[in-house]
PDB file of C-alpha atoms in Angstrom:
ATOM      1  CA  MET A   1       0.002  -0.015  -0.046  1.00  0.00           C
ATOM      2  CA  ASN A   2       1.369   3.507  -0.936  1.00  0.00           C
ATOM      3  CA  LYS A   3       1.753   5.238   2.547  1.00  0.00           C
ATOM      4  CA  GLU A   4       1.694   8.554   0.768  1.00  0.00           C
ATOM      5  CA  ILE A   5      -1.997   9.298   1.832  1.00  0.00           C
ATOM      6  CA  ARG A   6      -3.692  12.500   1.838  1.00  0.00           C
ATOM      7  CA  LEU A   7      -6.701  13.293   4.008  1.00  0.00           C
ATOM      8  CA  ARG A   8      -9.257  16.045   2.966  1.00  0.00           C
ATOM      9  CA  PRO A   9     -12.807  17.018   2.707  1.00  0.00           C
ATOM     10  CA  THR A  10     -14.517  16.038  -0.477  1.00  0.00           C
ATOM     11  CA  THR A  11     -15.823  18.409  -3.137  1.00  0.00           C
ATOM     12  CA  VAL A  12     -18.591  17.701  -5.511  1.00  0.00           C
ATOM     13  CA  GLU A  13     -15.841  16.923  -8.236  1.00  0.00           C
ATOM     14  CA  ASP A  14     -14.693  14.065  -6.146  1.00  0.00           C
ATOM     15  CA  ALA A  15     -18.053  12.234  -6.549  1.00  0.00           C
ATOM     16  CA  PRO A  16     -17.195   9.812  -9.454  1.00  0.00           C
ATOM     17  CA  LYS A  17     -13.907   8.653  -7.695  1.00  0.00           C
ATOM     18  CA  TYR A  18     -15.808   8.209  -4.299  1.00  0.00           C
ATOM     19  CA  ILE A  19     -18.429   6.075  -5.968  1.00  0.00           C
ATOM     20  CA  GLU A  20     -15.787   3.875  -7.375  1.00  0.00           C
ATOM     21  CA  HIS A  21     -14.049   3.604  -3.818  1.00  0.00           C
ATOM     22  CA  LEU A  22     -17.557   2.550  -2.562  1.00  0.00           C
ATOM     23  CA  GLN A  23     -17.863  -0.079  -5.139  1.00  0.00           C
ATOM     24  CA  ARG A  24     -14.438  -1.515  -4.341  1.00  0.00           C
ATOM     25  CA  HIS A  25     -15.099  -1.303  -0.554  1.00  0.00           C
ATOM     26  CA  PHE A  26     -18.652  -2.862  -0.578  1.00  0.00           C
ATOM     27  CA  ALA A  27     -17.159  -5.649  -2.657  1.00  0.00           C
ATOM     28  CA  GLU A  28     -14.982  -6.487   0.031  1.00  0.00           C
ATOM     29  CA  SER A  29     -17.722  -7.085   2.513  1.00  0.00           C
ATOM     30  CA  GLY A  30     -18.308 -10.932   3.261  1.00  0.00           C
ATOM     31  CA  LYS A  31     -14.670 -11.693   2.163  1.00  0.00           C
ATOM     32  CA  ASP A  32     -12.166 -13.205   4.588  1.00  0.00           C
ATOM     33  CA  ASP A  33     -15.069 -13.817   7.013  1.00  0.00           C
ATOM     34  CA  LEU A  34     -15.644 -10.117   7.696  1.00  0.00           C
ATOM     35  CA  ILE A  35     -19.039  -8.680   6.759  1.00  0.00           C
ATOM     36  CA  PHE A  36     -19.409  -4.997   7.543  1.00  0.00           C
ATOM     37  CA  HIS A  37     -22.158  -3.970   5.436  1.00  0.00           C
ATOM     38  CA  PRO A  38     -25.816  -5.240   5.540  1.00  0.00           C
ATOM     39  CA  MET A  39     -26.125  -5.640   1.753  1.00  0.00           C
ATOM     40  CA  LEU A  40     -23.672  -7.898   0.089  1.00  0.00           C
ATOM     41  CA  ASP A  41     -24.772  -7.019  -3.315  1.00  0.00           C
ATOM     42  CA  LEU A  42     -24.674  -3.241  -2.779  1.00  0.00           C
ATOM     43  CA  GLN A  43     -21.706  -2.955  -5.090  1.00  0.00           C
ATOM     44  CA  ASN A  44     -24.027  -4.020  -8.000  1.00  0.00           C
ATOM     45  CA  ARG A  45     -26.566  -1.391  -7.043  1.00  0.00           C
ATOM     46  CA  VAL A  46     -24.415   1.665  -7.096  1.00  0.00           C
ATOM     47  CA  GLU A  47     -25.313   3.321 -10.616  1.00  0.00           C
ATOM     48  CA  ALA A  48     -24.207   6.294 -12.349  1.00  0.00           C
ATOM     49  CA  ASP A  49     -27.280   8.223 -10.765  1.00  0.00           C
ATOM     50  CA  GLU A  50     -25.530   7.830  -7.287  1.00  0.00           C
ATOM     51  CA  ILE A  51     -22.892  10.196  -8.506  1.00  0.00           C
ATOM     52  CA  LYS A  52     -25.400  13.038  -8.799  1.00  0.00           C
ATOM     53  CA  LYS A  53     -27.095  12.035  -5.555  1.00  0.00           C
ATOM     54  CA  ILE A  54     -23.837  12.095  -3.417  1.00  0.00           C
ATOM     55  CA  ALA A  55     -22.744  15.392  -5.008  1.00  0.00           C
ATOM     56  CA  GLU A  56     -26.181  16.822  -4.184  1.00  0.00           C
ATOM     57  CA  LYS A  57     -25.615  15.852  -0.566  1.00  0.00           C
ATOM     58  CA  TRP A  58     -22.105  17.303  -0.373  1.00  0.00           C
ATOM     59  CA  ALA A  59     -23.372  20.557  -1.819  1.00  0.00           C
ATOM     60  CA  LYS A  60     -25.667  21.075   1.036  1.00  0.00           C
ATOM     61  CA  LYS A  61     -24.314  22.445   4.480  1.00  0.00           C
ATOM     62  CA  ILE A  62     -24.737  20.208   7.828  1.00  0.00           C
ATOM     63  CA  PRO A  63     -27.359  20.334   9.436  1.00  0.00           C
ATOM     64  CA  GLU A  64     -29.462  20.837   6.406  1.00  0.00           C
ATOM     65  CA  GLU A  65     -31.767  18.056   5.718  1.00  0.00           C
ATOM     66  CA  GLY A  66     -30.193  15.638   3.247  1.00  0.00           C
ATOM     67  CA  SER A  67     -26.668  16.937   3.672  1.00  0.00           C
ATOM     68  CA  ARG A  68     -23.447  14.977   4.154  1.00  0.00           C
ATOM     69  CA  LEU A  69     -19.843  16.007   4.997  1.00  0.00           C
ATOM     70  CA  THR A  70     -17.254  13.419   3.965  1.00  0.00           C
ATOM     71  CA  TRP A  71     -13.456  13.252   4.245  1.00  0.00           C
ATOM     72  CA  ILE A  72     -11.490  10.840   2.117  1.00  0.00           C
ATOM     73  CA  ALA A  73      -8.199   9.231   2.399  1.00  0.00           C
ATOM     74  CA  GLU A  74      -6.453   9.196  -1.149  1.00  0.00           C
ATOM     75  CA  THR A  75      -3.369   8.031  -2.830  1.00  0.00           C
ATOM     76  CA  SER A  76      -2.216   9.649  -6.004  1.00  0.00           C
ATOM     77  CA  GLU A  77      -4.326   7.078  -7.838  1.00  0.00           C
ATOM     78  CA  ARG A  78      -7.495   6.727  -5.935  1.00  0.00           C
ATOM     79  CA  ILE A  79      -9.694   7.186  -2.910  1.00  0.00           C
ATOM     80  CA  ILE A  80      -9.135   4.227  -0.393  1.00  0.00           C
ATOM     81  CA  GLY A  81     -11.081   5.274   2.542  1.00  0.00           C
ATOM     82  CA  HIS A  82     -13.778   7.765   3.900  1.00  0.00           C
ATOM     83  CA  VAL A  83     -15.569   8.840   6.813  1.00  0.00           C
ATOM     84  CA  ASP A  84     -18.820  10.838   6.732  1.00  0.00           C
ATOM     85  CA  LEU A  85     -21.225  12.744   8.875  1.00  0.00           C
ATOM     86  CA  SER A  86     -24.966  13.220   8.237  1.00  0.00           C
ATOM     87  CA  PRO A  87     -27.423  15.089  10.303  1.00  0.00           C
ATOM     88  CA  MET A  88     -30.554  13.154  11.865  1.00  0.00           C
ATOM     89  CA  GLY A  89     -33.648  13.031   9.660  1.00  0.00           C
ATOM     90  CA  VAL A  90     -35.877  14.756  12.388  1.00  0.00           C
ATOM     91  CA  ALA A  91     -35.103  18.546  13.021  1.00  0.00           C
ATOM     92  CA  SER A  92     -35.414  17.967  16.891  1.00  0.00           C
ATOM     93  CA  ALA A  93     -32.362  15.649  16.741  1.00  0.00           C
ATOM     94  CA  ARG A  94     -30.036  17.863  14.636  1.00  0.00           C
ATOM     95  CA  HIS A  95     -27.730  18.218  17.510  1.00  0.00           C
ATOM     96  CA  ARG A  96     -26.606  14.729  16.702  1.00  0.00           C
ATOM     97  CA  LEU A  97     -24.619  13.343  13.716  1.00  0.00           C
ATOM     98  CA  GLN A  98     -24.547   9.909  12.277  1.00  0.00           C
ATOM     99  CA  LEU A  99     -21.136   8.694  11.356  1.00  0.00           C
ATOM    100  CA  GLY A 100     -20.100   6.122   8.639  1.00  0.00           C
ATOM    101  CA  MET A 101     -16.793   5.149   7.512  1.00  0.00           C
ATOM    102  CA  GLY A 102     -14.887   2.502   5.534  1.00  0.00           C
ATOM    103  CA  LEU A 103     -11.318   1.834   4.509  1.00  0.00           C
ATOM    104  CA  GLU A 104     -10.414  -0.604   1.751  1.00  0.00           C
ATOM    105  CA  LYS A 105      -8.613  -3.715   2.850  1.00  0.00           C
ATOM    106  CA  PRO A 106      -5.017  -2.538   1.507  1.00  0.00           C
ATOM    107  CA  ALA A 107      -5.392   0.630   3.417  1.00  0.00           C
ATOM    108  CA  ARG A 108      -6.210  -1.001   6.807  1.00  0.00           C
ATOM    109  CA  GLY A 109      -3.560  -1.024   9.613  1.00  0.00           C
ATOM    110  CA  TYR A 110      -1.794   1.993   8.767  1.00  0.00           C
ATOM    111  CA  GLY A 111      -3.717   4.390  11.193  1.00  0.00           C
ATOM    112  CA  TRP A 112      -5.763   6.152   8.400  1.00  0.00           C
ATOM    113  CA  GLY A 113      -9.047   5.111   9.998  1.00  0.00           C
ATOM    114  CA  THR A 114      -7.888   6.737  13.125  1.00  0.00           C
ATOM    115  CA  LEU A 115      -6.873   9.907  11.359  1.00  0.00           C
ATOM    116  CA  LEU A 116     -10.256   9.975   9.486  1.00  0.00           C
ATOM    117  CA  LEU A 117     -12.345   9.522  12.703  1.00  0.00           C
ATOM    118  CA  LYS A 118     -10.410  12.163  14.513  1.00  0.00           C
ATOM    119  CA  ALA A 119     -11.050  14.599  11.731  1.00  0.00           C
ATOM    120  CA  ALA A 120     -14.864  13.910  11.975  1.00  0.00           C
ATOM    121  CA  ILE A 121     -14.669  14.258  15.748  1.00  0.00           C
ATOM    122  CA  ARG A 122     -12.835  17.461  15.580  1.00  0.00           C
ATOM    123  CA  TRP A 123     -15.090  19.016  12.989  1.00  0.00           C
ATOM    124  CA  SER A 124     -18.077  17.888  15.022  1.00  0.00           C
ATOM    125  CA  ARG A 125     -16.683  19.676  18.315  1.00  0.00           C
ATOM    126  CA  GLU A 126     -15.770  22.799  16.568  1.00  0.00           C
ATOM    127  CA  ASN A 127     -19.219  23.124  14.957  1.00  0.00           C
ATOM    128  CA  ALA A 128     -20.927  22.718  18.481  1.00  0.00           C
ATOM    129  CA  PHE A 129     -22.698  19.322  17.743  1.00  0.00           C
ATOM    130  CA  ASP A 130     -23.391  17.279  21.081  1.00  0.00           C
ATOM    131  CA  TRP A 131     -23.306  13.548  19.859  1.00  0.00           C
ATOM    132  CA  ILE A 132     -21.914  11.360  17.092  1.00  0.00           C
ATOM    133  CA  ASP A 133     -23.676   8.044  16.731  1.00  0.00           C
ATOM    134  CA  LEU A 134     -22.842   5.090  14.787  1.00  0.00           C
ATOM    135  CA  ASP A 135     -23.788   1.366  14.184  1.00  0.00           C
ATOM    136  CA  VAL A 136     -21.250  -1.448  13.817  1.00  0.00           C
ATOM    137  CA  PHE A 137     -21.653  -5.205  13.515  1.00  0.00           C
ATOM    138  CA  ALA A 138     -20.831  -6.927  16.847  1.00  0.00           C
ATOM    139  CA  HIS A 139     -18.314  -9.272  15.069  1.00  0.00           C
ATOM    140  CA  ASN A 140     -16.422  -6.509  13.588  1.00  0.00           C
ATOM    141  CA  GLU A 141     -13.721  -6.447  16.273  1.00  0.00           C
ATOM    142  CA  PRO A 142     -11.370  -4.056  14.463  1.00  0.00           C
ATOM    143  CA  ALA A 143     -13.929  -1.294  13.955  1.00  0.00           C
ATOM    144  CA  LEU A 144     -15.205  -1.723  17.669  1.00  0.00           C
ATOM    145  CA  LYS A 145     -11.518  -1.323  18.838  1.00  0.00           C
ATOM    146  CA  LEU A 146     -11.160   1.794  16.819  1.00  0.00           C
ATOM    147  CA  TYR A 147     -14.329   3.392  17.919  1.00  0.00           C
ATOM    148  CA  SER A 148     -13.848   2.628  21.463  1.00  0.00           C
ATOM    149  CA  SER A 149     -10.222   3.952  21.433  1.00  0.00           C
ATOM    150  CA  GLN A 150     -11.708   7.514  20.366  1.00  0.00           C
ATOM    151  CA  GLY A 151     -14.233   7.394  23.149  1.00  0.00           C
ATOM    152  CA  PHE A 152     -17.344   6.008  21.711  1.00  0.00           C
ATOM    153  CA  GLN A 153     -19.351   3.917  24.030  1.00  0.00           C
ATOM    154  CA  SER A 154     -21.824   1.013  23.371  1.00  0.00           C
ATOM    155  CA  VAL A 155     -25.378   2.014  24.253  1.00  0.00           C
ATOM    156  CA  GLY A 156     -27.228  -1.223  22.985  1.00  0.00           C
ATOM    157  CA  THR A 157     -27.228  -4.015  20.905  1.00  0.00           C
ATOM    158  CA  THR A 158     -29.818  -5.213  18.435  1.00  0.00           C
ATOM    159  CA  LYS A 159     -29.563  -9.116  18.493  1.00  0.00           C
ATOM    160  CA  ASP A 160     -30.116 -10.784  15.125  1.00  0.00           C
ATOM    161  CA  LEU A 161     -30.569  -7.566  13.211  1.00  0.00           C
ATOM    162  CA  PHE A 162     -29.357  -8.861   9.953  1.00  0.00           C
ATOM    163  CA  ARG A 163     -29.221 -12.342   8.337  1.00  0.00           C
ATOM    164  CA  ILE A 164     -26.388 -12.326   5.705  1.00  0.00           C
ATOM    165  CA  GLY A 165     -25.394 -15.520   3.941  1.00  0.00           C
ATOM    166  CA  GLY A 166     -27.202 -17.591   6.422  1.00  0.00           C
ATOM    167  CA  LYS A 167     -25.315 -15.911   9.359  1.00  0.00           C
ATOM    168  CA  SER A 168     -27.068 -13.922  12.086  1.00  0.00           C
ATOM    169  CA  ILE A 169     -25.382 -10.421  12.743  1.00  0.00           C
ATOM    170  CA  ASP A 170     -25.969  -8.366  15.864  1.00  0.00           C
ATOM    171  CA  ASP A 171     -25.611  -4.681  15.497  1.00  0.00           C
ATOM    172  CA  ILE A 172     -24.066  -2.511  18.229  1.00  0.00           C
ATOM    173  CA  HIS A 173     -25.212   1.199  18.518  1.00  0.00           C
ATOM    174  CA  MET A 174     -22.459   3.410  19.850  1.00  0.00           C
ATOM    175  CA  THR A 175     -22.246   7.187  20.697  1.00  0.00           C
ATOM    176  CA  LEU A 176     -19.833   9.669  21.495  1.00  0.00           C
ATOM    177  CA  ASP A 177     -20.660  12.582  23.834  1.00  0.00           C
ATOM    178  CA  LEU A 178     -18.957  15.681  22.621  1.00  0.00           C
ATOM    179  CA  ARG A 179     -20.221  18.019  25.330  1.00  0.00           C
ATOM    180  CA  GLY A 180     -17.716  19.673  27.685  1.00  0.00           C
ATOM    181  CA  LYS A 181     -14.741  17.839  26.206  1.00  0.00           C
TER     182      LYS A 181
END
């Protein structure tokens, strides 16, 4: 893996490369006994119109409904990781953000996930949000370790939320309290 990786917020021009990254990343779920996305066939569902949809989300400012803020980790050739923040769908919950992230397998183990996560946390604090929420599969120990290392705490588990490839998947809801820290 090229260790020369740059972290930065996305622009609408990044949408095509970002979708290509998501296709590669989603294709990895279910390989090597690590399922990290609830739809194994999602890589086949990401169409060209997704480029327009993601660019529209990035063009909006958080906490506007339908907005998303994304940071990417990229090499000189392509995007290899991302973290994103989205506001809650209900206006009365817009003091909270929902976090999603993913790194392609060749980028894992170099600390890029920690750097992406720290960028999202820093931005959330600087912009006076109170909470960041996320969901992670219970068997995804590397992700659980990463989130816990940055202060996220488990607040509940939904048993048998997904059944993927005949396997029951428990989902853990985690949250980070940004107030007063």
